[in-house]
Coordinates of C-alpha atoms in Angstrom, one line a residue:
M12 CA -7.5 -10.9 69.8
N13 CA -8.5 -14.8 71.4
E14 CA -12.3 -15.4 71.3
H15 CA -12.6 -15.7 75.3
L16 CA -11.5 -12.1 75.6
M17 CA -13.7 -11.2 72.8
E18 CA -16.9 -12.8 74.8
I19 CA -15.8 -10.9 78.1
L20 CA -15.8 -7.6 76.3
A21 CA -18.9 -8.3 74.3
R22 CA -21.0 -9.2 77.4
E23 CA -19.1 -5.8 79.1
I24 CA -21.0 -4.1 76.1
V25 CA -24.5 -5.5 76.2
N26 CA -24.2 -5.2 80.2
G27 CA -23.7 -1.3 79.2
L28 CA -26.5 -1.0 76.5
P29 CA -29.4 1.0 78.0
P30 CA -31.8 -1.1 80.2
H31 CA -34.5 -1.4 76.9
K32 CA -31.9 -2.5 74.8
R33 CA -30.3 -5.3 76.8
E34 CA -33.5 -6.8 77.8
V35 CA -34.6 -7.3 74.6
Y36 CA -31.2 -8.4 73.4
Q37 CA -30.8 -11.0 76.2
Y38 CA -34.2 -12.2 75.6
V39 CA -33.6 -13.0 72.0
V40 CA -30.0 -14.2 72.8
G41 CA -31.3 -16.5 75.7
V42 CA -34.0 -18.1 73.6
E43 CA -31.6 -18.9 71.2
D44 CA -29.2 -20.2 73.7
E45 CA -31.5 -22.5 75.1
L46 CA -32.6 -23.8 71.1
A47 CA -28.9 -24.5 70.9
S48 CA -28.6 -26.3 73.7
Q49 CA -31.3 -28.9 72.6
S50 CA -29.7 -29.5 69.2
N51 CA -26.9 -32.2 68.4
T52 CA -27.3 -30.5 65.1
S53 CA -26.8 -27.2 63.1
E54 CA -29.8 -28.8 61.0
Q55 CA -31.9 -29.3 64.5
F56 CA -30.7 -25.8 65.4
M57 CA -32.1 -24.1 62.4
S58 CA -35.2 -26.4 62.4
L59 CA -36.2 -25.4 66.3
L60 CA -35.4 -21.9 65.5
V61 CA -37.8 -22.1 62.4
K62 CA -40.1 -24.0 64.9
H63 CA -40.2 -21.2 67.8
A64 CA -39.0 -18.1 66.0
P65 CA -37.4 -16.4 68.7
H66 CA -37.2 -13.1 67.4
K67 CA -41.4 -13.2 67.3
Q68 CA -41.5 -14.6 70.7
A69 CA -39.6 -11.5 71.7
A70 CA -41.8 -9.1 69.6
S71 CA -45.0 -10.3 71.7
H72 CA -43.2 -10.3 75.0
F73 CA -41.9 -6.3 74.4
N74 CA -45.3 -5.4 72.9
M75 CA -43.6 -4.7 69.5
T76 CA -44.0 -6.2 65.7
Y77 CA -42.0 -8.2 64.3
G78 CA -40.7 -5.5 62.2
Q79 CA -39.8 -3.2 64.8
L80 CA -38.1 -5.7 66.9
M81 CA -35.9 -6.8 64.0
V82 CA -35.0 -2.9 63.4
L83 CA -34.2 -2.8 67.0
M84 CA -32.0 -6.2 66.8
K85 CA -30.2 -5.0 64.0
E86 CA -29.1 -1.5 65.9
I87 CA -28.5 -3.2 68.9
E88 CA -25.9 -5.8 67.0
S89 CA -24.9 -2.5 64.8
E90 CA -23.9 -1.3 68.0
I91 CA -22.3 -4.0 69.8
D92 CA -20.2 -4.8 66.9
E93 CA -19.0 -1.3 66.2
K94 CA -17.9 -0.8 70.2
L95 CA -16.3 -4.6 70.0
K96 CA -14.1 -3.2 67.2
R97 CA -13.4 -0.1 68.8
K98 CA -11.9 -1.5 72.0
E99 CA -10.0 -4.3 70.0
S100 CA -8.3 -1.5 68.1
N101 CA -7.5 0.7 71.2
A102 CA -6.5 -2.6 72.7
R103 CA -2.6 -3.0 73.4
W104 CA -0.8 -6.0 75.1
I105 CA 2.4 -5.1 76.6
D106 CA 5.5 -7.5 77.5
Y107 CA 6.7 -6.5 81.1
S108 CA 8.8 -9.6 81.6
D109 CA 12.2 -7.7 81.4
H110 CA 11.1 -5.8 84.1
V111 CA 9.6 -7.9 86.9
K112 CA 12.2 -9.1 89.4
G113 CA 12.2 -12.3 91.5
N114 CA 12.7 -12.5 94.6
S115 CA 16.3 -12.8 94.9
G116 CA 16.5 -9.8 92.7
S117 CA 17.3 -11.9 89.5
R118 CA 14.7 -12.3 86.6
N119 CA 12.1 -14.1 86.6
N120 CA 11.6 -16.5 83.7
R121 CA 7.9 -15.7 83.8
I122 CA 5.9 -13.8 80.7
M123 CA 4.1 -10.9 81.9
Q124 CA 2.3 -9.1 79.7
F125 CA -0.7 -6.9 80.3
L126 CA -3.5 -5.5 78.1
F127 CA -4.5 -2.3 78.2
M128 CA -8.1 -1.5 76.9
I129 CA -9.0 2.3 76.1

C-alpha cells in the first residue's frame, strides 16, 4: 500500500485512540516533528532529540514518570501498528474500469479502482 495512504490510516487510528493515549502520543510526536523541522541532517535531529528529550518532556507534562511514559508509548505504538496491519491486510483494490460507461454508452478509457477497507 502506498505511503500516503498508510499515513492517512495511521492518523485515523490515532484519532480513534482513547483521549489520554491520543494526547500523550500526539504530544510526543508533535515535539519530535518540531525538532525534525529544525534539523537539516539526521545527526542534527538526533542531537536535538538528546538535548530536548521529548519523552521526558511528555512525562513531566502528563505528571508521569519517564518509565510510565515509555511503557504507555510502547503500548500505544503496538496498538497503532496492530490496527494498521489489520487494516492493510483487509484492504482490497477492486478494478471497476470495465463497468464504467461514458455518456455515449461507450467504454470509458479511464481506469476506475476503488479501495475497500474493512
